[in-house]
Amino acid sequence: MTYRKVNYEKVEQVSSAMHFLSDPLETERVGVTVARCDPGWNSKPHDHTDNDHEEVYVLIEGNATVVVDDEPVTMETGDALWIPPTSTRQIRNGDTESAFVLVSAPSIADEDGNGDEWLLTGFAG
């Protein structure tokens, strides 16, 4: 089989919001999480300095605030937010349910620290 499929609703919820999909999908280089946030739910402030993972938070439903290095970033449906590994981040949900897709991966910078060398040869999209 050349693919793996999972329904996030069938993956055990952690921290009353997070469905971590990397283990059931057996990913090797990317982390994927669906966060269904109840009204008033807050994640724990954290960073990814230890594993050098940058993250992208995509809000697919509702409104919420993501606090990045103590700066509140207002998010509405359709917004995507990139966060570097060393920045502290926290989701703070408002008065209604919201849903995020969170994607994390190691930096793609080359050995010289130049991240401009991302090959798109053959990229169809």
CSV table of N, CA, C and O in Angstrom, one decimal:
chain,number,residue,atom,x,y,z
A,1,MET,N,0.9,-1.2,0.0
A,1,MET,CA,0.0,0.0,0.0
A,1,MET,C,0.9,1.2,0.0
A,1,MET,O,1.9,1.3,0.8
A,2,THR,N,0.6,2.2,-0.8
A,2,THR,CA,1.4,3.4,-1.0
A,2,THR,C,0.8,4.6,-0.2
A,2,THR,O,1.3,5.7,-0.4
A,3,TYR,N,-0.2,4.4,0.6
A,3,TYR,CA,-0.7,5.5,1.4
A,3,TYR,C,-1.3,4.9,2.7
A,3,TYR,O,-1.4,3.7,2.9
A,4,ARG,N,-1.6,5.8,3.6
A,4,ARG,CA,-2.2,5.5,4.9
A,4,ARG,C,-3.3,6.5,5.2
A,4,ARG,O,-3.1,7.7,4.9
A,5,LYS,N,-4.4,6.1,5.6
A,5,LYS,CA,-5.6,6.9,5.8
A,5,LYS,C,-6.1,6.7,7.3
A,5,LYS,O,-6.1,5.6,7.8
A,6,VAL,N,-6.6,7.8,7.9
A,6,VAL,CA,-7.1,7.8,9.2
A,6,VAL,C,-8.2,8.9,9.3
A,6,VAL,O,-8.0,9.9,8.7
A,7,ASN,N,-9.3,8.6,10.0
A,7,ASN,CA,-10.2,9.7,10.3
A,7,ASN,C,-9.9,10.3,11.7
A,7,ASN,O,-9.9,9.5,12.7
A,8,TYR,N,-9.7,11.6,11.7
A,8,TYR,CA,-9.2,12.2,13.0
A,8,TYR,C,-10.2,12.0,14.1
A,8,TYR,O,-9.8,11.9,15.3
A,9,GLU,N,-11.5,11.9,13.8
A,9,GLU,CA,-12.5,11.7,14.9
A,9,GLU,C,-12.4,10.3,15.5
A,9,GLU,O,-12.9,10.1,16.6
A,10,LYS,N,-11.7,9.4,14.9
A,10,LYS,CA,-11.5,8.1,15.5
A,10,LYS,C,-10.2,7.9,16.2
A,10,LYS,O,-9.8,6.9,16.8
A,11,VAL,N,-9.4,9.0,16.3
A,11,VAL,CA,-8.1,9.1,17.0
A,11,VAL,C,-8.4,9.7,18.4
A,11,VAL,O,-9.0,10.7,18.5
A,12,GLU,N,-7.9,9.0,19.4
A,12,GLU,CA,-8.2,9.4,20.8
A,12,GLU,C,-7.8,10.9,21.0
A,12,GLU,O,-6.7,11.3,20.6
A,13,GLN,N,-8.7,11.6,21.6
A,13,GLN,CA,-8.4,13.1,21.8
A,13,GLN,C,-7.5,13.2,23.1
A,13,GLN,O,-7.7,12.6,24.1
A,14,VAL,N,-6.6,14.1,23.0
A,14,VAL,CA,-5.7,14.4,24.1
A,14,VAL,C,-5.9,15.9,24.5
A,14,VAL,O,-6.1,16.8,23.7
A,15,SER,N,-5.8,16.2,25.8
A,15,SER,CA,-5.9,17.5,26.3
A,15,SER,C,-7.2,18.2,25.9
A,15,SER,O,-7.3,19.4,25.7
A,16,SER,N,-8.3,17.4,25.8
A,16,SER,CA,-9.6,17.7,25.5
A,16,SER,C,-9.8,18.5,24.2
A,16,SER,O,-10.8,19.2,24.0
A,17,ALA,N,-8.8,18.4,23.3
A,17,ALA,CA,-8.9,19.1,22.0
A,17,ALA,C,-8.1,18.5,20.9
A,17,ALA,O,-8.6,18.5,19.7
A,18,MET,N,-7.0,17.9,21.2
A,18,MET,CA,-6.0,17.6,20.2
A,18,MET,C,-6.2,16.1,19.7
A,18,MET,O,-6.3,15.2,20.5
A,19,HIS,N,-6.2,15.9,18.4
A,19,HIS,CA,-6.1,14.6,17.7
A,19,HIS,C,-4.8,14.5,17.0
A,19,HIS,O,-4.6,15.1,15.9
A,20,PHE,N,-3.8,13.8,17.6
A,20,PHE,CA,-2.5,13.7,17.0
A,20,PHE,C,-2.5,12.6,15.9
A,20,PHE,O,-2.8,11.5,16.2
A,21,LEU,N,-2.2,13.0,14.7
A,21,LEU,CA,-2.4,12.0,13.6
A,21,LEU,C,-1.1,11.4,13.1
A,21,LEU,O,-1.1,10.5,12.3
A,22,SER,N,0.1,11.9,13.6
A,22,SER,CA,1.4,11.4,13.1
A,22,SER,C,1.6,9.9,13.4
A,22,SER,O,2.1,9.2,12.6
A,23,ASP,N,1.2,9.5,14.6
A,23,ASP,CA,1.4,8.1,15.0
A,23,ASP,C,0.5,7.1,14.1
A,23,ASP,O,1.0,6.2,13.5
A,24,PRO,N,-0.8,7.4,14.1
A,24,PRO,CA,-1.6,6.5,13.3
A,24,PRO,C,-1.3,6.5,11.8
A,24,PRO,O,-1.5,5.5,11.1
A,25,LEU,N,-0.8,7.7,11.3
A,25,LEU,CA,-0.4,7.8,9.9
A,25,LEU,C,1.0,7.3,9.7
A,25,LEU,O,1.5,7.2,8.5
A,26,GLU,N,1.8,7.1,10.8
A,26,GLU,CA,3.2,6.7,10.7
A,26,GLU,C,4.0,7.6,9.9
A,26,GLU,O,4.8,7.2,9.1
A,27,THR,N,3.8,8.9,10.1
A,27,THR,CA,4.6,9.9,9.4
A,27,THR,C,6.1,9.9,9.9
A,27,THR,O,6.3,9.6,11.1
A,28,GLU,N,7.0,10.3,9.1
A,28,GLU,CA,8.4,10.3,9.4
A,28,GLU,C,9.0,11.7,9.5
A,28,GLU,O,9.9,11.9,10.3
A,29,ARG,N,8.4,12.7,8.8
A,29,ARG,CA,9.0,14.0,8.7
A,29,ARG,C,8.1,15.1,9.0
A,29,ARG,O,8.4,16.3,8.9
A,30,VAL,N,6.8,14.8,9.3
A,30,VAL,CA,5.8,15.9,9.5
A,30,VAL,C,4.9,15.5,10.6
A,30,VAL,O,4.5,14.3,10.7
A,31,GLY,N,4.5,16.4,11.4
A,31,GLY,CA,3.5,16.2,12.4
A,31,GLY,C,2.2,16.9,12.0
A,31,GLY,O,2.2,18.0,11.5
A,32,VAL,N,1.1,16.2,12.2
A,32,VAL,CA,-0.2,16.7,11.9
A,32,VAL,C,-1.2,16.5,13.0
A,32,VAL,O,-1.3,15.4,13.5
A,33,THR,N,-1.8,17.6,13.4
A,33,THR,CA,-2.8,17.5,14.5
A,33,THR,C,-4.0,18.3,14.1
A,33,THR,O,-4.0,19.3,13.5
A,34,VAL,N,-5.2,17.7,14.5
A,34,VAL,CA,-6.4,18.5,14.4
A,34,VAL,C,-6.8,18.9,15.8
A,34,VAL,O,-6.9,18.0,16.7
A,35,ALA,N,-7.1,20.1,16.0
A,35,ALA,CA,-7.5,20.6,17.3
A,35,ALA,C,-8.9,21.2,17.2
A,35,ALA,O,-9.2,22.1,16.5
A,36,ARG,N,-9.8,20.5,17.9
A,36,ARG,CA,-11.2,20.9,18.0
A,36,ARG,C,-11.4,21.5,19.4
A,36,ARG,O,-11.3,20.8,20.4
A,37,CYS,N,-11.4,22.9,19.4
A,37,CYS,CA,-11.3,23.6,20.7
A,37,CYS,C,-12.7,24.0,21.2
A,37,CYS,O,-13.4,24.8,20.5
A,38,ASP,N,-13.1,23.6,22.3
A,38,ASP,CA,-14.3,24.0,23.0
A,38,ASP,C,-14.3,25.5,23.3
A,38,ASP,O,-13.2,26.0,23.5
A,39,PRO,N,-15.4,26.1,23.5
A,39,PRO,CA,-15.4,27.5,24.0
A,39,PRO,C,-14.6,27.7,25.3
A,39,PRO,O,-14.7,26.9,26.2
A,40,GLY,N,-13.7,28.7,25.3
A,40,GLY,CA,-12.9,29.0,26.5
A,40,GLY,C,-11.7,28.1,26.6
A,40,GLY,O,-10.9,28.3,27.6
A,41,TRP,N,-11.4,27.1,25.7
A,41,TRP,CA,-10.3,26.2,25.8
A,41,TRP,C,-9.0,26.9,25.5
A,41,TRP,O,-8.9,27.8,24.6
A,42,ASN,N,-7.9,26.7,26.3
A,42,ASN,CA,-6.6,27.2,26.1
A,42,ASN,C,-5.6,26.0,26.0
A,42,ASN,O,-5.6,25.1,26.9
A,43,SER,N,-4.6,26.1,25.1
A,43,SER,CA,-3.6,25.1,25.1
A,43,SER,C,-2.5,25.6,26.1
A,43,SER,O,-2.5,26.7,26.5
A,44,LYS,N,-1.6,24.7,26.4
A,44,LYS,CA,-0.4,25.1,27.2
A,44,LYS,C,0.6,25.9,26.4
A,44,LYS,O,0.9,25.5,25.2
A,45,PRO,N,1.1,27.0,26.9
A,45,PRO,CA,2.2,27.7,26.2
A,45,PRO,C,3.4,26.7,26.0
A,45,PRO,O,3.8,26.0,26.9
A,46,HIS,N,4.0,26.7,24.8
A,46,HIS,CA,5.1,25.8,24.5
A,46,HIS,C,5.9,26.4,23.3
A,46,HIS,O,5.4,27.2,22.6
A,47,ASP,N,7.1,25.8,23.1
A,47,ASP,CA,7.8,26.1,21.9
A,47,ASP,C,8.4,24.8,21.4
A,47,ASP,O,8.1,23.7,22.0
A,48,HIS,N,9.1,24.8,20.3
A,48,HIS,CA,9.7,23.6,19.7
A,48,HIS,C,11.2,23.8,19.5
A,48,HIS,O,11.7,23.2,18.5
A,49,THR,N,11.8,24.5,20.4
A,49,THR,CA,13.3,24.7,20.3
A,49,THR,C,14.0,23.4,20.3
A,49,THR,O,14.9,23.2,19.6
A,50,ASP,N,13.6,22.4,21.2
A,50,ASP,CA,14.3,21.2,21.3
A,50,ASP,C,14.3,20.3,20.1
A,50,ASP,O,15.3,19.7,19.8
A,51,ASN,N,13.2,20.3,19.3
A,51,ASN,CA,13.1,19.5,18.1
A,51,ASN,C,13.2,20.3,16.8
A,51,ASN,O,13.1,19.7,15.7
A,52,ASP,N,13.4,21.6,16.9
A,52,ASP,CA,13.6,22.5,15.8
A,52,ASP,C,12.5,22.4,14.8
A,52,ASP,O,12.7,22.5,13.6
A,53,HIS,N,11.3,22.3,15.3
A,53,HIS,CA,10.1,22.2,14.4
A,53,HIS,C,9.4,23.5,14.3
A,53,HIS,O,9.0,24.1,15.2
A,54,GLU,N,9.3,24.0,13.0
A,54,GLU,CA,8.4,25.1,12.8
A,54,GLU,C,7.0,24.6,12.6
A,54,GLU,O,6.8,23.4,12.4
A,55,GLU,N,6.0,25.5,12.8
A,55,GLU,CA,4.6,25.1,12.8
A,55,GLU,C,3.8,26.0,11.9
A,55,GLU,O,4.2,27.2,11.8
A,56,VAL,N,2.8,25.5,11.3
A,56,VAL,CA,1.8,26.3,10.7
A,56,VAL,C,0.4,25.9,11.3
A,56,VAL,O,0.1,24.7,11.4
A,57,TYR,N,-0.3,26.9,11.8
A,57,TYR,CA,-1.6,26.7,12.3
A,57,TYR,C,-2.6,27.3,11.3
A,57,TYR,O,-2.5,28.4,10.9
A,58,VAL,N,-3.5,26.4,10.8
A,58,VAL,CA,-4.6,26.8,9.9
A,58,VAL,C,-5.9,26.7,10.6
A,58,VAL,O,-6.3,25.6,11.0
A,59,LEU,N,-6.6,27.9,10.7
A,59,LEU,CA,-7.9,27.9,11.4
A,59,LEU,C,-9.0,27.5,10.3
A,59,LEU,O,-9.1,28.3,9.3
A,60,ILE,N,-9.6,26.4,10.5
A,60,ILE,CA,-10.6,25.9,9.5
A,60,ILE,C,-12.0,26.2,9.9
A,60,ILE,O,-12.9,26.0,9.1
A,61,GLU,N,-12.2,26.6,11.1
A,61,GLU,CA,-13.6,26.8,11.6
A,61,GLU,C,-13.5,27.7,12.8
A,61,GLU,O,-12.7,27.5,13.7
A,62,GLY,N,-14.4,28.8,12.8
A,62,GLY,CA,-14.5,29.6,14.0
A,62,GLY,C,-13.5,30.8,14.1
A,62,GLY,O,-12.9,31.2,13.0
A,63,ASN,N,-13.3,31.3,15.3
A,63,ASN,CA,-12.4,32.4,15.5
A,63,ASN,C,-11.6,32.0,16.8
A,63,ASN,O,-12.2,31.4,17.7
A,64,ALA,N,-10.4,32.5,16.9
A,64,ALA,CA,-9.5,32.2,18.0
A,64,ALA,C,-8.4,33.2,18.1
A,64,ALA,O,-8.2,33.9,17.1
A,65,THR,N,-7.6,33.1,19.1
A,65,THR,CA,-6.4,33.9,19.2
A,65,THR,C,-5.3,32.9,19.5
A,65,THR,O,-5.4,32.0,20.3
A,66,VAL,N,-4.2,33.2,18.8
A,66,VAL,CA,-2.9,32.4,19.0
A,66,VAL,C,-1.9,33.4,19.6
A,66,VAL,O,-1.7,34.5,18.9
A,67,VAL,N,-1.4,33.2,20.8
A,67,VAL,CA,-0.5,34.1,21.4
A,67,VAL,C,0.9,33.6,21.0
A,67,VAL,O,1.3,32.4,21.3
A,68,VAL,N,1.7,34.4,20.3
A,68,VAL,CA,3.1,34.1,19.9
A,68,VAL,C,4.0,35.1,20.5
A,68,VAL,O,3.9,36.3,20.3
A,69,ASP,N,4.9,34.5,21.4
A,69,ASP,CA,5.8,35.3,22.1
A,69,ASP,C,5.1,36.5,22.8
A,69,ASP,O,5.5,37.7,22.7
A,70,ASP,N,4.0,36.2,23.5
A,70,ASP,CA,3.3,37.2,24.2
A,70,ASP,C,2.5,38.2,23.4
A,70,ASP,O,1.9,39.2,23.9
A,71,GLU,N,2.5,38.0,22.1
A,71,GLU,CA,1.7,38.9,21.1
A,71,GLU,C,0.5,38.1,20.7
A,71,GLU,O,0.6,37.1,20.0
A,72,PRO,N,-0.7,38.6,21.0
A,72,PRO,CA,-2.0,38.0,20.5
A,72,PRO,C,-2.2,38.2,19.0
A,72,PRO,O,-2.0,39.3,18.5
A,73,VAL,N,-2.4,37.1,18.3
A,73,VAL,CA,-2.7,37.1,16.9
A,73,VAL,C,-4.1,36.7,16.7
A,73,VAL,O,-4.4,35.5,17.0
A,74,THR,N,-5.0,37.6,16.3
A,74,THR,CA,-6.4,37.2,16.0
A,74,THR,C,-6.5,36.4,14.8
A,74,THR,O,-6.0,36.8,13.7
A,75,MET,N,-7.2,35.2,14.9
A,75,MET,CA,-7.4,34.3,13.8
A,75,MET,C,-8.9,34.2,13.5
A,75,MET,O,-9.7,34.1,14.4
A,76,GLU,N,-9.2,34.2,12.1
A,76,GLU,CA,-10.5,33.8,11.7
A,76,GLU,C,-10.5,32.8,10.7
A,76,GLU,O,-9.4,32.5,10.1
A,77,THR,N,-11.6,32.1,10.4
A,77,THR,CA,-11.6,31.0,9.5
A,77,THR,C,-10.9,31.3,8.2
A,77,THR,O,-11.1,32.4,7.6
A,78,GLY,N,-10.0,30.4,7.8
A,78,GLY,CA,-9.2,30.5,6.6
A,78,GLY,C,-7.8,31.1,6.8
A,78,GLY,O,-6.9,31.0,6.0
A,79,ASP,N,-7.5,31.7,8.0
A,79,ASP,CA,-6.2,32.2,8.3
A,79,ASP,C,-5.2,31.1,8.6
A,79,ASP,O,-5.5,30.1,9.2
A,80,ALA,N,-3.9,31.4,8.1
A,80,ALA,CA,-2.8,30.5,8.4
A,80,ALA,C,-1.7,31.3,9.0
A,80,ALA,O,-1.5,32.4,8.7
A,81,LEU,N,-1.1,30.7,10.0
A,81,LEU,CA,-0.1,31.4,10.8
A,81,LEU,C,1.2,30.5,10.9
A,81,LEU,O,1.1,29.4,11.4
A,82,TRP,N,2.3,31.0,10.5
A,82,TRP,CA,3.6,30.3,10.6
A,82,TRP,C,4.3,30.8,11.9
A,82,TRP,O,4.3,31.9,12.2
A,83,ILE,N,4.9,29.8,12.6
A,83,ILE,CA,5.5,30.0,13.9
A,83,ILE,C,6.9,29.4,13.9
A,83,ILE,O,7.0,28.1,13.7
A,84,PRO,N,8.0,30.1,14.1
A,84,PRO,CA,9.3,29.5,14.2
A,84,PRO,C,9.5,28.6,15.4
A,84,PRO,O,8.8,28.8,16.4
A,85,PRO,N,10.4,27.7,15.4
A,85,PRO,CA,10.6,26.8,16.5
A,85,PRO,C,10.8,27.4,17.9
A,85,PRO,O,10.3,26.9,18.9
A,86,THR,N,11.6,28.5,17.9
A,86,THR,CA,11.9,29.1,19.2
A,86,THR,C,10.8,30.0,19.8
A,86,THR,O,11.0,30.4,21.0
A,87,SER,N,9.8,30.3,19.1
A,87,SER,CA,8.7,31.1,19.6
A,87,SER,C,7.8,30.3,20.5
A,87,SER,O,7.4,29.2,20.2
A,88,THR,N,7.4,30.9,21.6
A,88,THR,CA,6.3,30.4,22.5
A,88,THR,C,5.0,30.6,21.8
A,88,THR,O,4.7,31.7,21.3
A,89,ARG,N,4.1,29.6,21.8
A,89,ARG,CA,2.8,29.7,21.3
A,89,ARG,C,1.8,29.1,22.1
A,89,ARG,O,2.0,28.2,22.9
A,90,GLN,N,0.5,29.7,22.1
A,90,GLN,CA,-0.6,29.2,22.8
A,90,GLN,C,-1.9,29.5,22.1
A,90,GLN,O,-2.1,30.7,21.7
A,91,ILE,N,-2.8,28.5,22.0
A,91,ILE,CA,-4.1,28.8,21.4
A,91,ILE,C,-5.0,29.2,22.6
A,91,ILE,O,-5.0,28.6,23.6
A,92,ARG,N,-5.7,30.3,22.3
A,92,ARG,CA,-6.8,30.7,23.3
A,92,ARG,C,-8.1,30.9,22.5
A,92,ARG,O,-8.2,31.7,21.7
A,93,ASN,N,-9.0,29.9,22.8
A,93,ASN,CA,-10.2,29.9,22.1
A,93,ASN,C,-11.2,30.9,22.7
A,93,ASN,O,-11.2,31.1,23.9
A,94,GLY,N,-12.1,31.4,21.9
A,94,GLY,CA,-13.1,32.4,22.4
A,94,GLY,C,-14.4,31.7,22.9
A,94,GLY,O,-14.3,30.6,23.5
A,95,ASP,N,-15.5,32.3,22.6
A,95,ASP,CA,-16.8,31.9,23.1
A,95,ASP,C,-17.5,30.8,22.3
A,95,ASP,O,-18.5,30.3,22.7
A,96,THR,N,-16.9,30.5,21.1
A,96,THR,CA,-17.5,29.4,20.3
A,96,THR,C,-16.5,28.4,20.0
A,96,THR,O,-15.3,28.7,20.0
A,97,GLU,N,-16.9,27.2,19.5
A,97,GLU,CA,-16.0,26.2,19.1
A,97,GLU,C,-15.2,26.6,17.9
A,97,GLU,O,-15.7,27.4,17.0
A,98,SER,N,-13.9,26.2,17.9
A,98,SER,CA,-13.1,26.5,16.7
A,98,SER,C,-12.3,25.2,16.3
A,98,SER,O,-12.3,24.2,17.1
A,99,ALA,N,-11.8,25.1,15.1
A,99,ALA,CA,-11.0,24.0,14.7
A,99,ALA,C,-9.8,24.4,13.9
A,99,ALA,O,-9.9,25.3,13.1
A,100,PHE,N,-8.6,23.8,14.3
A,100,PHE,CA,-7.4,24.1,13.6
A,100,PHE,C,-6.8,22.8,13.0
A,100,PHE,O,-7.0,21.7,13.6
A,101,VAL,N,-6.0,23.0,12.0
A,101,VAL,CA,-5.1,21.9,11.5
A,101,VAL,C,-3.7,22.5,11.8
A,101,VAL,O,-3.4,23.6,11.4
A,102,LEU,N,-3.0,21.7,12.6
A,102,LEU,CA,-1.6,22.1,13.0
A,102,LEU,C,-0.6,21.2,12.3
A,102,LEU,O,-0.7,20.0,12.3
A,103,VAL,N,0.3,21.8,11.6
A,103,VAL,CA,1.3,21.1,10.9
A,103,VAL,C,2.7,21.5,11.4
A,103,VAL,O,3.0,22.7,11.5
A,104,SER,N,3.6,20.5,11.7
A,104,SER,CA,4.9,20.8,12.2
A,104,SER,C,5.9,20.0,11.4
A,104,SER,O,5.6,18.8,11.0
A,105,ALA,N,7.1,20.5,11.2
A,105,ALA,CA,8.2,19.8,10.5
A,105,ALA,C,9.5,20.5,10.9
A,105,ALA,O,9.5,21.7,11.2
A,106,PRO,N,10.6,19.7,10.7
A,106,PRO,CA,11.9,20.3,10.9
A,106,PRO,C,12.2,21.4,9.8
A,106,PRO,O,11.6,21.3,8.7
A,107,SER,N,13.1,22.3,10.1
A,107,SER,CA,13.4,23.3,9.1
A,107,SER,C,14.0,22.7,7.9
A,107,SER,O,14.6,21.6,7.9
A,108,ILE,N,13.8,23.3,6.7
A,108,ILE,CA,14.3,22.8,5.5
A,108,ILE,C,15.5,23.5,5.0
A,108,ILE,O,16.0,23.4,3.9
A,109,ALA,N,16.1,24.3,5.9
A,109,ALA,CA,17.3,25.1,5.6
A,109,ALA,C,18.5,24.1,5.3
A,109,ALA,O,18.6,23.0,5.9
A,110,ASP,N,19.3,24.4,4.3
A,110,ASP,CA,20.5,23.6,4.0
A,110,ASP,C,21.6,23.8,5.0
A,110,ASP,O,21.4,24.5,6.0
A,111,GLU,N,22.7,23.1,4.9
A,111,GLU,CA,23.8,23.2,5.9
A,111,GLU,C,24.3,24.6,6.1
A,111,GLU,O,24.9,24.9,7.1
A,112,ASP,N,24.2,25.4,5.1
A,112,ASP,CA,24.7,26.8,5.2
A,112,ASP,C,23.6,27.7,5.9
A,112,ASP,O,23.8,28.9,6.0
A,113,GLY,N,22.4,27.1,6.3
A,113,GLY,CA,21.4,27.9,6.9
A,113,GLY,C,20.5,28.7,5.8
A,113,GLY,O,19.7,29.5,6.2
A,114,ASN,N,20.7,28.3,4.6
A,114,ASN,CA,19.9,29.0,3.5
A,114,ASN,C,18.7,28.2,3.2
A,114,ASN,O,18.8,27.1,2.7
A,115,GLY,N,17.5,28.7,3.6
A,115,GLY,CA,16.3,28.0,3.4
A,115,GLY,C,15.6,28.3,2.0
A,115,GLY,O,14.5,27.9,1.8
A,116,ASP,N,16.4,29.0,1.1
A,116,ASP,CA,15.8,29.3,-0.2
A,116,ASP,C,15.9,28.2,-1.2
A,116,ASP,O,15.6,28.4,-2.4
A,117,GLU,N,16.4,27.0,-0.9
A,117,GLU,CA,16.7,26.0,-1.8
A,117,GLU,C,15.7,24.8,-1.8
A,117,GLU,O,16.0,23.7,-1.9
A,118,TRP,N,14.4,25.2,-1.6
A,118,TRP,CA,13.4,24.2,-1.6
A,118,TRP,C,13.1,23.8,-3.0
A,118,TRP,O,12.5,24.6,-3.8
A,119,LEU,N,13.4,22.5,-3.4
A,119,LEU,CA,13.2,22.1,-4.7
A,119,LEU,C,11.7,21.9,-5.0
A,119,LEU,O,11.0,21.2,-4.3
A,120,LEU,N,11.2,22.5,-6.1
A,120,LEU,CA,9.8,22.3,-6.5
A,120,LEU,C,9.7,21.6,-7.9
A,120,LEU,O,8.7,21.6,-8.5
A,121,THR,N,10.8,21.0,-8.3
A,121,THR,CA,10.8,20.3,-9.6
A,121,THR,C,9.8,19.2,-9.6
A,121,THR,O,9.8,18.4,-8.7
A,122,GLY,N,8.9,19.2,-10.6
A,122,GLY,CA,7.9,18.2,-10.6
A,122,GLY,C,6.7,18.4,-9.7
A,122,GLY,O,5.8,17.6,-9.7
A,123,PHE,N,6.7,19.5,-9.0
A,123,PHE,CA,5.6,19.8,-8.1
A,123,PHE,C,4.3,20.1,-8.9
A,123,PHE,O,4.3,20.9,-9.7
A,124,ALA,N,3.3,19.3,-8.6
A,124,ALA,CA,2.0,19.5,-9.3
A,124,ALA,C,1.1,20.1,-8.2
A,124,ALA,O,0.5,19.3,-7.4
A,125,GLY,N,0.8,21.3,-8.2
A,125,GLY,CA,-0.1,21.9,-7.2
A,125,GLY,C,-0.2,23.3,-7.3
A,125,GLY,O,-0.6,24.2,-7.6
